[in-house]
């Protein structure tokens, strides 16, 4: 049976896509492992309410929410591009919602630690950047649910918001990585002070963590921004009669994502 030229073109277009996704997943998991090793071993472990170890919960949860779940949420429409659009929207929203829960507990941890230790809140560039990223994250989540999941929302609003929503997701991810790198430097310099320059095991681990985070950010933003890998509605027409689904998906227009 002769293969469709459209399907062959799609296979060529996505030839290297799985490689880049695999690279991102490896980098994302490695960054989480390195963060857990640093905070769990060298920085004193994890705790809650009234202990110095409460702070160490903060970077783990923020990385989990703002990069790992956020990054995988952005990839849903590309990795699962052949699935039903309603299912993809639900999975995408689930990833982002889980990320939001992790972010909330991450903020509780850092504010709780500062209050317990008697430190001031919201004084550093890291904290200012972090609050801005979190604020935009929740605005993005709220607008996304309103525009793309609520059936009462006008289609024109979703179509207008989609390119802004896509750019906003990438900007938030990049901003989150930049904020984490600043916070990483602030924390390690505070803990190691003069010993940082000697490049001991802890310092090397933190430096590798920063590099891995940066590489993961570059890879996922490349995947999401590459137009050839965006989700498209493809239909191989075998009958002379076209169905409404060739132009719409369950009654809602679906632009490429």
JSON list of C-alpha atoms in Angstrom, two decimals:
[
{"chain": "A", "resi": 1, "resn": "UNK", "atom": "CA", "xyz": [0.00, 0.00, 0.00]},
{"chain": "A", "resi": 2, "resn": "UNK", "atom": "CA", "xyz": [1.40, 3.38, -1.00]},
{"chain": "A", "resi": 3, "resn": "UNK", "atom": "CA", "xyz": [2.11, 5.68, 1.91]},
{"chain": "A", "resi": 4, "resn": "UNK", "atom": "CA", "xyz": [0.62, 9.15, 2.08]},
{"chain": "A", "resi": 5, "resn": "UNK", "atom": "CA", "xyz": [3.05, 11.94, 1.09]},
{"chain": "A", "resi": 6, "resn": "UNK", "atom": "CA", "xyz": [1.65, 13.99, 3.97]},
{"chain": "A", "resi": 7, "resn": "UNK", "atom": "CA", "xyz": [2.58, 11.32, 6.52]},
{"chain": "A", "resi": 8, "resn": "UNK", "atom": "CA", "xyz": [6.04, 10.91, 5.03]},
{"chain": "A", "resi": 9, "resn": "UNK", "atom": "CA", "xyz": [6.58, 14.66, 5.25]},
{"chain": "A", "resi": 10, "resn": "UNK", "atom": "CA", "xyz": [5.51, 14.63, 8.90]},
{"chain": "A", "resi": 11, "resn": "UNK", "atom": "CA", "xyz": [7.93, 11.81, 9.70]},
{"chain": "A", "resi": 12, "resn": "UNK", "atom": "CA", "xyz": [10.80, 13.78, 8.19]},
{"chain": "A", "resi": 13, "resn": "UNK", "atom": "CA", "xyz": [9.75, 16.89, 10.08]},
{"chain": "A", "resi": 14, "resn": "UNK", "atom": "CA", "xyz": [9.72, 15.12, 13.45]},
{"chain": "A", "resi": 15, "resn": "UNK", "atom": "CA", "xyz": [12.85, 13.02, 12.84]},
{"chain": "A", "resi": 16, "resn": "UNK", "atom": "CA", "xyz": [14.96, 14.66, 15.55]},
{"chain": "A", "resi": 17, "resn": "UNK", "atom": "CA", "xyz": [12.10, 15.67, 17.82]},
{"chain": "A", "resi": 18, "resn": "UNK", "atom": "CA", "xyz": [12.30, 12.59, 20.13]},
{"chain": "A", "resi": 19, "resn": "UNK", "atom": "CA", "xyz": [16.04, 13.16, 20.57]},
{"chain": "A", "resi": 20, "resn": "UNK", "atom": "CA", "xyz": [15.56, 16.70, 21.84]},
{"chain": "A", "resi": 21, "resn": "UNK", "atom": "CA", "xyz": [12.70, 15.66, 24.13]},
{"chain": "A", "resi": 22, "resn": "UNK", "atom": "CA", "xyz": [14.86, 12.87, 25.58]},
{"chain": "A", "resi": 23, "resn": "UNK", "atom": "CA", "xyz": [17.71, 15.32, 26.16]},
{"chain": "A", "resi": 24, "resn": "UNK", "atom": "CA", "xyz": [15.40, 17.70, 27.96]},
{"chain": "A", "resi": 25, "resn": "UNK", "atom": "CA", "xyz": [13.95, 14.96, 30.19]},
{"chain": "A", "resi": 26, "resn": "UNK", "atom": "CA", "xyz": [17.44, 13.74, 31.12]},
{"chain": "A", "resi": 27, "resn": "UNK", "atom": "CA", "xyz": [18.57, 17.28, 31.92]},
{"chain": "A", "resi": 28, "resn": "UNK", "atom": "CA", "xyz": [15.39, 18.00, 33.87]},
{"chain": "A", "resi": 29, "resn": "UNK", "atom": "CA", "xyz": [15.63, 14.87, 35.99]},
{"chain": "A", "resi": 30, "resn": "UNK", "atom": "CA", "xyz": [19.37, 15.37, 36.49]},
{"chain": "A", "resi": 31, "resn": "UNK", "atom": "CA", "xyz": [18.82, 18.93, 37.72]},
{"chain": "A", "resi": 32, "resn": "UNK", "atom": "CA", "xyz": [16.25, 17.68, 40.24]},
{"chain": "A", "resi": 33, "resn": "UNK", "atom": "CA", "xyz": [18.60, 14.96, 41.43]},
{"chain": "A", "resi": 34, "resn": "UNK", "atom": "CA", "xyz": [21.48, 17.42, 41.83]},
{"chain": "A", "resi": 35, "resn": "UNK", "atom": "CA", "xyz": [19.23, 19.86, 43.69]},
{"chain": "A", "resi": 36, "resn": "UNK", "atom": "CA", "xyz": [18.10, 17.09, 46.05]},
{"chain": "A", "resi": 37, "resn": "UNK", "atom": "CA", "xyz": [21.70, 15.97, 46.60]},
{"chain": "A", "resi": 38, "resn": "UNK", "atom": "CA", "xyz": [22.83, 19.50, 47.38]},
{"chain": "A", "resi": 39, "resn": "UNK", "atom": "CA", "xyz": [19.95, 20.43, 49.69]},
{"chain": "A", "resi": 40, "resn": "UNK", "atom": "CA", "xyz": [19.56, 16.97, 51.23]},
{"chain": "A", "resi": 41, "resn": "UNK", "atom": "CA", "xyz": [23.23, 16.16, 51.84]},
{"chain": "A", "resi": 42, "resn": "UNK", "atom": "CA", "xyz": [25.41, 19.27, 52.01]},
{"chain": "A", "resi": 43, "resn": "UNK", "atom": "CA", "xyz": [22.87, 21.93, 52.95]},
{"chain": "A", "resi": 44, "resn": "UNK", "atom": "CA", "xyz": [21.46, 20.04, 55.94]},
{"chain": "A", "resi": 45, "resn": "UNK", "atom": "CA", "xyz": [18.47, 18.08, 54.67]},
{"chain": "A", "resi": 46, "resn": "UNK", "atom": "CA", "xyz": [14.78, 18.99, 54.66]},
{"chain": "A", "resi": 47, "resn": "UNK", "atom": "CA", "xyz": [12.42, 20.01, 57.44]},
{"chain": "A", "resi": 48, "resn": "UNK", "atom": "CA", "xyz": [9.25, 21.95, 58.13]},
{"chain": "A", "resi": 49, "resn": "UNK", "atom": "CA", "xyz": [8.06, 24.66, 60.53]},
{"chain": "A", "resi": 50, "resn": "UNK", "atom": "CA", "xyz": [10.66, 26.02, 62.87]},
{"chain": "A", "resi": 51, "resn": "UNK", "atom": "CA", "xyz": [13.87, 24.44, 61.61]},
{"chain": "A", "resi": 52, "resn": "UNK", "atom": "CA", "xyz": [16.73, 25.73, 59.50]},
{"chain": "A", "resi": 53, "resn": "UNK", "atom": "CA", "xyz": [16.17, 22.82, 57.12]},
{"chain": "A", "resi": 54, "resn": "UNK", "atom": "CA", "xyz": [12.78, 24.26, 56.16]},
{"chain": "A", "resi": 55, "resn": "UNK", "atom": "CA", "xyz": [14.54, 26.58, 53.72]},
{"chain": "A", "resi": 56, "resn": "UNK", "atom": "CA", "xyz": [15.88, 23.61, 51.73]},
{"chain": "A", "resi": 57, "resn": "UNK", "atom": "CA", "xyz": [12.34, 22.60, 50.78]},
{"chain": "A", "resi": 58, "resn": "UNK", "atom": "CA", "xyz": [11.97, 25.89, 48.92]},
{"chain": "A", "resi": 59, "resn": "UNK", "atom": "CA", "xyz": [14.41, 25.40, 45.99]},
{"chain": "A", "resi": 60, "resn": "UNK", "atom": "CA", "xyz": [13.33, 21.77, 45.43]},
{"chain": "A", "resi": 61, "resn": "UNK", "atom": "CA", "xyz": [9.63, 22.64, 45.19]},
{"chain": "A", "resi": 62, "resn": "UNK", "atom": "CA", "xyz": [10.20, 25.76, 43.09]},
{"chain": "A", "resi": 63, "resn": "UNK", "atom": "CA", "xyz": [12.31, 23.80, 40.62]},
{"chain": "A", "resi": 64, "resn": "UNK", "atom": "CA", "xyz": [9.72, 21.03, 40.56]},
{"chain": "A", "resi": 65, "resn": "UNK", "atom": "CA", "xyz": [6.87, 23.44, 39.89]},
{"chain": "A", "resi": 66, "resn": "UNK", "atom": "CA", "xyz": [8.31, 26.22, 37.72]},
{"chain": "A", "resi": 67, "resn": "UNK", "atom": "CA", "xyz": [10.63, 24.15, 35.54]},
{"chain": "A", "resi": 68, "resn": "UNK", "atom": "CA", "xyz": [9.94, 20.40, 35.62]},
{"chain": "A", "resi": 69, "resn": "UNK", "atom": "CA", "xyz": [6.12, 20.37, 35.61]},
{"chain": "A", "resi": 70, "resn": "UNK", "atom": "CA", "xyz": [5.96, 23.63, 33.68]},
{"chain": "A", "resi": 71, "resn": "UNK", "atom": "CA", "xyz": [8.38, 22.39, 31.03]},
{"chain": "A", "resi": 72, "resn": "UNK", "atom": "CA", "xyz": [6.63, 19.07, 30.57]},
{"chain": "A", "resi": 73, "resn": "UNK", "atom": "CA", "xyz": [3.30, 20.86, 30.48]},
{"chain": "A", "resi": 74, "resn": "UNK", "atom": "CA", "xyz": [4.53, 22.97, 27.57]},
{"chain": "A", "resi": 75, "resn": "UNK", "atom": "CA", "xyz": [5.60, 19.83, 25.70]},
{"chain": "A", "resi": 76, "resn": "UNK", "atom": "CA", "xyz": [2.23, 18.07, 25.97]},
{"chain": "A", "resi": 77, "resn": "UNK", "atom": "CA", "xyz": [0.90, 19.49, 22.70]},
{"chain": "A", "resi": 78, "resn": "UNK", "atom": "CA", "xyz": [4.01, 18.31, 20.85]},
{"chain": "A", "resi": 79, "resn": "UNK", "atom": "CA", "xyz": [4.77, 14.96, 22.47]},
{"chain": "A", "resi": 80, "resn": "UNK", "atom": "CA", "xyz": [1.10, 13.86, 22.32]},
{"chain": "A", "resi": 81, "resn": "UNK", "atom": "CA", "xyz": [0.26, 15.81, 19.18]},
{"chain": "A", "resi": 82, "resn": "UNK", "atom": "CA", "xyz": [-1.97, 13.09, 17.67]},
{"chain": "A", "resi": 83, "resn": "UNK", "atom": "CA", "xyz": [-4.31, 12.87, 20.65]},
{"chain": "A", "resi": 84, "resn": "UNK", "atom": "CA", "xyz": [-7.67, 14.54, 21.11]},
{"chain": "A", "resi": 85, "resn": "UNK", "atom": "CA", "xyz": [-7.29, 18.27, 21.75]},
{"chain": "A", "resi": 86, "resn": "UNK", "atom": "CA", "xyz": [-9.61, 18.20, 24.78]},
{"chain": "A", "resi": 87, "resn": "UNK", "atom": "CA", "xyz": [-7.48, 15.50, 26.37]},
{"chain": "A", "resi": 88, "resn": "UNK", "atom": "CA", "xyz": [-4.33, 17.48, 25.68]},
{"chain": "A", "resi": 89, "resn": "UNK", "atom": "CA", "xyz": [-5.79, 20.62, 27.24]},
{"chain": "A", "resi": 90, "resn": "UNK", "atom": "CA", "xyz": [-6.73, 18.66, 30.36]},
{"chain": "A", "resi": 91, "resn": "UNK", "atom": "CA", "xyz": [-3.25, 17.09, 30.68]},
{"chain": "A", "resi": 92, "resn": "UNK", "atom": "CA", "xyz": [-1.59, 20.45, 30.05]},
{"chain": "A", "resi": 93, "resn": "UNK", "atom": "CA", "xyz": [-3.73, 22.08, 32.73]},
{"chain": "A", "resi": 94, "resn": "UNK", "atom": "CA", "xyz": [-2.99, 19.23, 35.15]},
{"chain": "A", "resi": 95, "resn": "UNK", "atom": "CA", "xyz": [0.76, 19.66, 34.79]},
{"chain": "A", "resi": 96, "resn": "UNK", "atom": "CA", "xyz": [0.44, 23.41, 35.36]},
{"chain": "A", "resi": 97, "resn": "UNK", "atom": "CA", "xyz": [-1.90, 22.97, 38.33]},
{"chain": "A", "resi": 98, "resn": "UNK", "atom": "CA", "xyz": [0.47, 20.49, 40.03]},
{"chain": "A", "resi": 99, "resn": "UNK", "atom": "CA", "xyz": [3.28, 22.95, 39.40]},
{"chain": "A", "resi": 100, "resn": "UNK", "atom": "CA", "xyz": [1.20, 25.69, 41.03]},
{"chain": "A", "resi": 101, "resn": "UNK", "atom": "CA", "xyz": [0.68, 23.56, 44.16]},
{"chain": "A", "resi": 102, "resn": "UNK", "atom": "CA", "xyz": [4.43, 22.94, 44.39]},
{"chain": "A", "resi": 103, "resn": "UNK", "atom": "CA", "xyz": [5.09, 26.68, 44.03]},
{"chain": "A", "resi": 104, "resn": "UNK", "atom": "CA", "xyz": [2.65, 27.56, 46.82]},
{"chain": "A", "resi": 105, "resn": "UNK", "atom": "CA", "xyz": [4.31, 25.16, 49.26]},
{"chain": "A", "resi": 106, "resn": "UNK", "atom": "CA", "xyz": [7.73, 26.36, 48.14]},
{"chain": "A", "resi": 107, "resn": "UNK", "atom": "CA", "xyz": [6.77, 29.93, 49.04]},
{"chain": "A", "resi": 108, "resn": "UNK", "atom": "CA", "xyz": [5.32, 28.81, 52.37]},
{"chain": "A", "resi": 109, "resn": "UNK", "atom": "CA", "xyz": [8.64, 27.13, 53.15]},
{"chain": "A", "resi": 110, "resn": "UNK", "atom": "CA", "xyz": [10.84, 30.15, 52.44]},
{"chain": "A", "resi": 111, "resn": "UNK", "atom": "CA", "xyz": [8.59, 32.68, 54.20]},
{"chain": "A", "resi": 112, "resn": "UNK", "atom": "CA", "xyz": [8.20, 30.31, 57.15]},
{"chain": "A", "resi": 113, "resn": "UNK", "atom": "CA", "xyz": [11.95, 29.89, 57.44]},
{"chain": "A", "resi": 114, "resn": "UNK", "atom": "CA", "xyz": [12.61, 33.64, 57.21]},
{"chain": "A", "resi": 115, "resn": "UNK", "atom": "CA", "xyz": [10.03, 34.38, 59.89]},
{"chain": "A", "resi": 116, "resn": "UNK", "atom": "CA", "xyz": [11.41, 31.65, 62.16]},
{"chain": "A", "resi": 117, "resn": "UNK", "atom": "CA", "xyz": [15.00, 32.85, 61.73]},
{"chain": "A", "resi": 118, "resn": "UNK", "atom": "CA", "xyz": [14.11, 36.53, 62.05]},
{"chain": "A", "resi": 119, "resn": "UNK", "atom": "CA", "xyz": [15.22, 37.43, 58.52]},
{"chain": "A", "resi": 120, "resn": "UNK", "atom": "CA", "xyz": [13.63, 40.11, 56.39]},
{"chain": "A", "resi": 121, "resn": "UNK", "atom": "CA", "xyz": [11.44, 39.10, 53.47]},
{"chain": "A", "resi": 122, "resn": "UNK", "atom": "CA", "xyz": [11.51, 40.37, 49.90]},
{"chain": "A", "resi": 123, "resn": "UNK", "atom": "CA", "xyz": [14.79, 42.31, 50.03]},
{"chain": "A", "resi": 124, "resn": "UNK", "atom": "CA", "xyz": [16.96, 40.58, 47.41]},
{"chain": "A", "resi": 125, "resn": "UNK", "atom": "CA", "xyz": [16.89, 40.68, 43.61]},
{"chain": "A", "resi": 126, "resn": "UNK", "atom": "CA", "xyz": [16.15, 36.93, 43.71]},
{"chain": "A", "resi": 127, "resn": "UNK", "atom": "CA", "xyz": [13.01, 37.46, 45.76]},
{"chain": "A", "resi": 128, "resn": "UNK", "atom": "CA", "xyz": [11.78, 40.29, 43.55]},
{"chain": "A", "resi": 129, "resn": "UNK", "atom": "CA", "xyz": [12.35, 38.24, 40.40]},
{"chain": "A", "resi": 130, "resn": "UNK", "atom": "CA", "xyz": [10.74, 35.21, 42.03]},
{"chain": "A", "resi": 131, "resn": "UNK", "atom": "CA", "xyz": [7.54, 36.99, 43.05]},
{"chain": "A", "resi": 132, "resn": "UNK", "atom": "CA", "xyz": [7.23, 38.47, 39.56]},
{"chain": "A", "resi": 133, "resn": "UNK", "atom": "CA", "xyz": [7.61, 35.03, 37.96]},
{"chain": "A", "resi": 134, "resn": "UNK", "atom": "CA", "xyz": [5.11, 33.44, 40.35]},
{"chain": "A", "resi": 135, "resn": "UNK", "atom": "CA", "xyz": [2.61, 36.25, 39.79]},
{"chain": "A", "resi": 136, "resn": "UNK", "atom": "CA", "xyz": [2.80, 35.85, 36.01]},
{"chain": "A", "resi": 137, "resn": "UNK", "atom": "CA", "xyz": [2.60, 32.06, 36.38]},
{"chain": "A", "resi": 138, "resn": "UNK", "atom": "CA", "xyz": [-0.73, 32.28, 38.20]},
{"chain": "A", "resi": 139, "resn": "UNK", "atom": "CA", "xyz": [-2.06, 34.93, 35.81]},
{"chain": "A", "resi": 140, "resn": "UNK", "atom": "CA", "xyz": [-1.08, 32.63, 32.94]},
{"chain": "A", "resi": 141, "resn": "UNK", "atom": "CA", "xyz": [-2.80, 29.66, 34.58]},
{"chain": "A", "resi": 142, "resn": "UNK", "atom": "CA", "xyz": [-5.98, 31.61, 35.29]},
{"chain": "A", "resi": 143, "resn": "UNK", "atom": "CA", "xyz": [-6.22, 33.05, 31.77]},
{"chain": "A", "resi": 144, "resn": "UNK", "atom": "CA", "xyz": [-5.45, 29.64, 30.26]},
{"chain": "A", "resi": 145, "resn": "UNK", "atom": "CA", "xyz": [-8.27, 27.93, 32.13]},
{"chain": "A", "resi": 146, "resn": "UNK", "atom": "CA", "xyz": [-10.66, 30.77, 31.30]},
{"chain": "A", "resi": 147, "resn": "UNK", "atom": "CA", "xyz": [-9.82, 30.97, 27.59]},
{"chain": "A", "resi": 148, "resn": "UNK", "atom": "CA", "xyz": [-9.28, 27.32, 26.64]},
{"chain": "A", "resi": 149, "resn": "UNK", "atom": "CA", "xyz": [-11.25, 25.16, 29.08]},
{"chain": "A", "resi": 150, "resn": "UNK", "atom": "CA", "xyz": [-14.46, 27.02, 29.87]},
{"chain": "A", "resi": 151, "resn": "UNK", "atom": "CA", "xyz": [-17.10, 26.31, 27.20]},
{"chain": "A", "resi": 152, "resn": "UNK", "atom": "CA", "xyz": [-18.75, 29.69, 27.78]},
{"chain": "A", "resi": 153, "resn": "UNK", "atom": "CA", "xyz": [-15.65, 31.63, 26.68]},
{"chain": "A", "resi": 154, "resn": "UNK", "atom": "CA", "xyz": [-15.94, 33.20, 23.20]},
{"chain": "A", "resi": 155, "resn": "UNK", "atom": "CA", "xyz": [-13.76, 31.53, 20.58]},
{"chain": "A", "resi": 156, "resn": "UNK", "atom": "CA", "xyz": [-12.38, 34.90, 19.52]},
{"chain": "A", "resi": 157, "resn": "UNK", "atom": "CA", "xyz": [-10.90, 35.45, 23.00]},
{"chain": "A", "resi": 158, "resn": "UNK", "atom": "CA", "xyz": [-9.05, 32.13, 22.91]},
{"chain": "A", "resi": 159, "resn": "UNK", "atom": "CA", "xyz": [-7.77, 32.73, 19.40]},
{"chain": "A", "resi": 160, "resn": "UNK", "atom": "CA", "xyz": [-6.50, 36.19, 20.38]},
{"chain": "A", "resi": 161, "resn": "UNK", "atom": "CA", "xyz": [-4.91, 34.96, 23.60]},
{"chain": "A", "resi": 162, "resn": "UNK", "atom": "CA", "xyz": [-3.20, 31.83, 22.19]},
{"chain": "A", "resi": 163, "resn": "UNK", "atom": "CA", "xyz": [0.00, 33.45, 20.80]},
{"chain": "A", "resi": 164, "resn": "UNK", "atom": "CA", "xyz": [0.32, 35.57, 23.97]},
{"chain": "A", "resi": 165, "resn": "UNK", "atom": "CA", "xyz": [-0.27, 32.48, 26.09]},
{"chain": "A", "resi": 166, "resn": "UNK", "atom": "CA", "xyz": [2.41, 30.52, 24.24]},
{"chain": "A", "resi": 167, "resn": "UNK", "atom": "CA", "xyz": [4.97, 33.32, 24.47]},
{"chain": "A", "resi": 168, "resn": "UNK", "atom": "CA", "xyz": [4.06, 33.89, 28.12]},
{"chain": "A", "resi": 169, "resn": "UNK", "atom": "CA", "xyz": [4.74, 30.26, 28.96]},
{"chain": "A", "resi": 170, "resn": "UNK", "atom": "CA", "xyz": [8.20, 30.43, 27.42]},
{"chain": "A", "resi": 171, "resn": "UNK", "atom": "CA", "xyz": [8.96, 33.77, 29.08]},
{"chain": "A", "resi": 172, "resn": "UNK", "atom": "CA", "xyz": [7.88, 32.47, 32.49]},
{"chain": "A", "resi": 173, "resn": "UNK", "atom": "CA", "xyz": [10.05, 29.38, 32.10]},
{"chain": "A", "resi": 174, "resn": "UNK", "atom": "CA", "xyz": [13.07, 31.46, 31.11]},
{"chain": "A", "resi": 175, "resn": "UNK", "atom": "CA", "xyz": [12.41, 33.90, 33.93]},
{"chain": "A", "resi": 176, "resn": "UNK", "atom": "CA", "xyz": [12.09, 31.04, 36.41]},
{"chain": "A", "resi": 177, "resn": "UNK", "atom": "CA", "xyz": [15.46, 29.61, 35.35]},
{"chain": "A", "resi": 178, "resn": "UNK", "atom": "CA", "xyz": [17.13, 33.01, 35.62]},
{"chain": "A", "resi": 179, "resn": "UNK", "atom": "CA", "xyz": [15.61, 33.53, 39.07]},
{"chain": "A", "resi": 180, "resn": "UNK", "atom": "CA", "xyz": [16.79, 30.11, 40.24]},
{"chain": "A", "resi": 181, "resn": "UNK", "atom": "CA", "xyz": [20.31, 30.72, 39.02]},
{"chain": "A", "resi": 182, "resn": "UNK", "atom": "CA", "xyz": [20.43, 34.03, 40.92]},
{"chain": "A", "resi": 183, "resn": "UNK", "atom": "CA", "xyz": [19.04, 32.35, 44.04]},
{"chain": "A", "resi": 184, "resn": "UNK", "atom": "CA", "xyz": [21.46, 29.47, 43.66]},
{"chain": "A", "resi": 185, "resn": "UNK", "atom": "CA", "xyz": [24.41, 31.84, 43.61]},
{"chain": "A", "resi": 186, "resn": "UNK", "atom": "CA", "xyz": [23.09, 33.86, 46.56]},
{"chain": "A", "resi": 187, "resn": "UNK", "atom": "CA", "xyz": [22.56, 30.75, 48.69]},
{"chain": "A", "resi": 188, "resn": "UNK", "atom": "CA", "xyz": [25.81, 28.98, 47.89]},
{"chain": "A", "resi": 189, "resn": "UNK", "atom": "CA", "xyz": [27.84, 32.15, 48.39]},
{"chain": "A", "resi": 190, "resn": "UNK", "atom": "CA", "xyz": [26.12, 32.67, 51.75]},
{"chain": "A", "resi": 191, "resn": "UNK", "atom": "CA", "xyz": [26.83, 29.09, 52.86]},
{"chain": "A", "resi": 192, "resn": "UNK", "atom": "CA", "xyz": [30.34, 28.61, 51.50]},
{"chain": "A", "resi": 193, "resn": "UNK", "atom": "CA", "xyz": [31.65, 32.21, 51.66]},
{"chain": "A", "resi": 194, "resn": "UNK", "atom": "CA", "xyz": [35.43, 32.04, 51.22]},
{"chain": "A", "resi": 195, "resn": "UNK", "atom": "CA", "xyz": [35.53, 28.27, 50.61]},
{"chain": "A", "resi": 196, "resn": "UNK", "atom": "CA", "xyz": [33.54, 28.63, 47.37]},
{"chain": "A", "resi": 197, "resn": "UNK", "atom": "CA", "xyz": [36.64, 29.66, 45.45]},
{"chain": "A", "resi": 198, "resn": "UNK", "atom": "CA", "xyz": [38.46, 26.48, 46.46]},
{"chain": "A", "resi": 199, "resn": "UNK", "atom": "CA", "xyz": [35.94, 24.46, 44.36]},
{"chain": "A", "resi": 200, "resn": "UNK", "atom": "CA", "xyz": [35.25, 21.66, 46.79]},
{"chain": "A", "resi": 201, "resn": "UNK", "atom": "CA", "xyz": [32.74, 18.89, 46.12]},
{"chain": "A", "resi": 202, "resn": "UNK", "atom": "CA", "xyz": [29.75, 21.01, 47.13]},
{"chain": "A", "resi": 203, "resn": "UNK", "atom": "CA", "xyz": [30.81, 23.95, 44.98]},
{"chain": "A", "resi": 204, "resn": "UNK", "atom": "CA", "xyz": [31.39, 21.70, 41.96]},
{"chain": "A", "resi": 205, "resn": "UNK", "atom": "CA", "xyz": [27.94, 20.11, 42.44]},
{"chain": "A", "resi": 206, "resn": "UNK", "atom": "CA", "xyz": [26.26, 23.50, 42.59]},
{"chain": "A", "resi": 207, "resn": "UNK", "atom": "CA", "xyz": [28.11, 24.73, 39.50]},
{"chain": "A", "resi": 208, "resn": "UNK", "atom": "CA", "xyz": [27.11, 21.61, 37.55]},
{"chain": "A", "resi": 209, "resn": "UNK", "atom": "CA", "xyz": [23.54, 22.09, 38.76]},
{"chain": "A", "resi": 210, "resn": "UNK", "atom": "CA", "xyz": [23.52, 25.62, 37.36]},
{"chain": "A", "resi": 211, "resn": "UNK", "atom": "CA", "xyz": [24.88, 24.46, 34.00]},
{"chain": "A", "resi": 212, "resn": "UNK", "atom": "CA", "xyz": [22.34, 21.63, 33.74]},
{"chain": "A", "resi": 213, "resn": "UNK", "atom": "CA", "xyz": [19.48, 24.00, 34.58]},
{"chain": "A", "resi": 214, "resn": "UNK", "atom": "CA", "xyz": [20.64, 26.43, 31.90]},
{"chain": "A", "resi": 215, "resn": "UNK", "atom": "CA", "xyz": [20.97, 23.70, 29.27]},
{"chain": "A", "resi": 216, "resn": "UNK", "atom": "CA", "xyz": [17.52, 22.31, 30.10]},
{"chain": "A", "resi": 217, "resn": "UNK", "atom": "CA", "xyz": [16.08, 25.80, 29.67]},
{"chain": "A", "resi": 218, "resn": "UNK", "atom": "CA", "xyz": [17.72, 26.22, 26.26]},
{"chain": "A", "resi": 219, "resn": "UNK", "atom": "CA", "xyz": [16.57, 22.81, 25.02]},
{"chain": "A", "resi": 220, "resn": "UNK", "atom": "CA", "xyz": [12.92, 23.09, 26.08]},
{"chain": "A", "resi": 221, "resn": "UNK", "atom": "CA", "xyz": [12.57, 26.63, 24.73]},
{"chain": "A", "resi": 222, "resn": "UNK", "atom": "CA", "xyz": [14.06, 25.47, 21.44]},
{"chain": "A", "resi": 223, "resn": "UNK", "atom": "CA", "xyz": [11.56, 22.61, 21.23]},
{"chain": "A", "resi": 224, "resn": "UNK", "atom": "CA", "xyz": [8.58, 24.81, 22.02]},
{"chain": "A", "resi": 225, "resn": "UNK", "atom": "CA", "xyz": [9.63, 27.64, 19.71]},
{"chain": "A", "resi": 226, "resn": "UNK", "atom": "CA", "xyz": [10.42, 25.45, 16.68]},
{"chain": "A", "resi": 227, "resn": "UNK", "atom": "CA", "xyz": [7.53, 26.00, 14.29]},
{"chain": "A", "resi": 228, "resn": "UNK", "atom": "CA", "xyz": [7.96, 22.68, 12.46]},
{"chain": "A", "resi": 229, "resn": "UNK", "atom": "CA", "xyz": [7.24, 20.78, 15.72]},
{"chain": "A", "resi": 230, "resn": "UNK", "atom": "CA", "xyz": [4.04, 22.62, 16.57]},
{"chain": "A", "resi": 231, "resn": "UNK", "atom": "CA", "xyz": [0.84, 20.57, 16.73]},
{"chain": "A", "resi": 232, "resn": "UNK", "atom": "CA", "xyz": [-1.29, 20.73, 13.60]},
{"chain": "A", "resi": 233, "resn": "UNK", "atom": "CA", "xyz": [-4.56, 19.15, 12.62]},
{"chain": "A", "resi": 234, "resn": "UNK", "atom": "CA", "xyz": [-3.71, 16.75, 9.78]},
{"chain": "A", "resi": 235, "resn": "UNK", "atom": "CA", "xyz": [-6.42, 14.81, 7.96]},
{"chain": "A", "resi": 236, "resn": "UNK", "atom": "CA", "xyz": [-5.88, 12.34, 5.15]},
{"chain": "A", "resi": 237, "resn": "UNK", "atom": "CA", "xyz": [-9.00, 12.68, 3.02]},
{"chain": "A", "resi": 238, "resn": "UNK", "atom": "CA", "xyz": [-10.24, 9.35, 1.65]},
{"chain": "A", "resi": 239, "resn": "UNK", "atom": "CA", "xyz": [-13.79, 10.43, 0.81]},
{"chain": "A", "resi": 240, "resn": "UNK", "atom": "CA", "xyz": [-15.15, 13.21, -1.32]},
{"chain": "A", "resi": 241, "resn": "UNK", "atom": "CA", "xyz": [-17.26, 14.53, 1.54]},
{"chain": "A", "resi": 242, "resn": "UNK", "atom": "CA", "xyz": [-15.39, 16.63, 4.09]},
{"chain": "A", "resi": 243, "resn": "UNK", "atom": "CA", "xyz": [-16.41, 16.47, 7.70]},
{"chain": "A", "resi": 244, "resn": "UNK", "atom": "CA", "xyz": [-16.65, 19.41, 10.04]},
{"chain": "A", "resi": 245, "resn": "UNK", "atom": "CA", "xyz": [-13.78, 17.95, 12.07]},
{"chain": "A", "resi": 246, "resn": "UNK", "atom": "CA", "xyz": [-11.37, 18.82, 9.28]},
{"chain": "A", "resi": 247, "resn": "UNK", "atom": "CA", "xyz": [-11.75, 22.43, 10.30]},
{"chain": "A", "resi": 248, "resn": "UNK", "atom": "CA", "xyz": [-12.87, 22.19, 13.91]},
{"chain": "A", "resi": 249, "resn": "UNK", "atom": "CA", "xyz": [-12.23, 19.95, 16.87]},
{"chain": "A", "resi": 250, "resn": "UNK", "atom": "CA", "xyz": [-15.33, 19.28, 18.95]},
{"chain": "A", "resi": 251, "resn": "UNK", "atom": "CA", "xyz": [-16.83, 22.60, 18.01]},
{"chain": "A", "resi": 252, "resn": "UNK", "atom": "CA", "xyz": [-13.79, 24.72, 18.95]},
{"chain": "A", "resi": 253, "resn": "UNK", "atom": "CA", "xyz": [-11.28, 25.95, 16.41]},
{"chain": "A", "resi": 254, "resn": "UNK", "atom": "CA", "xyz": [-7.80, 24.58, 17.10]},
{"chain": "A", "resi": 255, "resn": "UNK", "atom": "CA", "xyz": [-4.89, 26.71, 15.87]},
{"chain": "A", "resi": 256, "resn": "UNK", "atom": "CA", "xyz": [-1.44, 25.09, 15.74]},
{"chain": "A", "resi": 257, "resn": "UNK", "atom": "CA", "xyz": [0.30, 24.90, 19.12]}
]
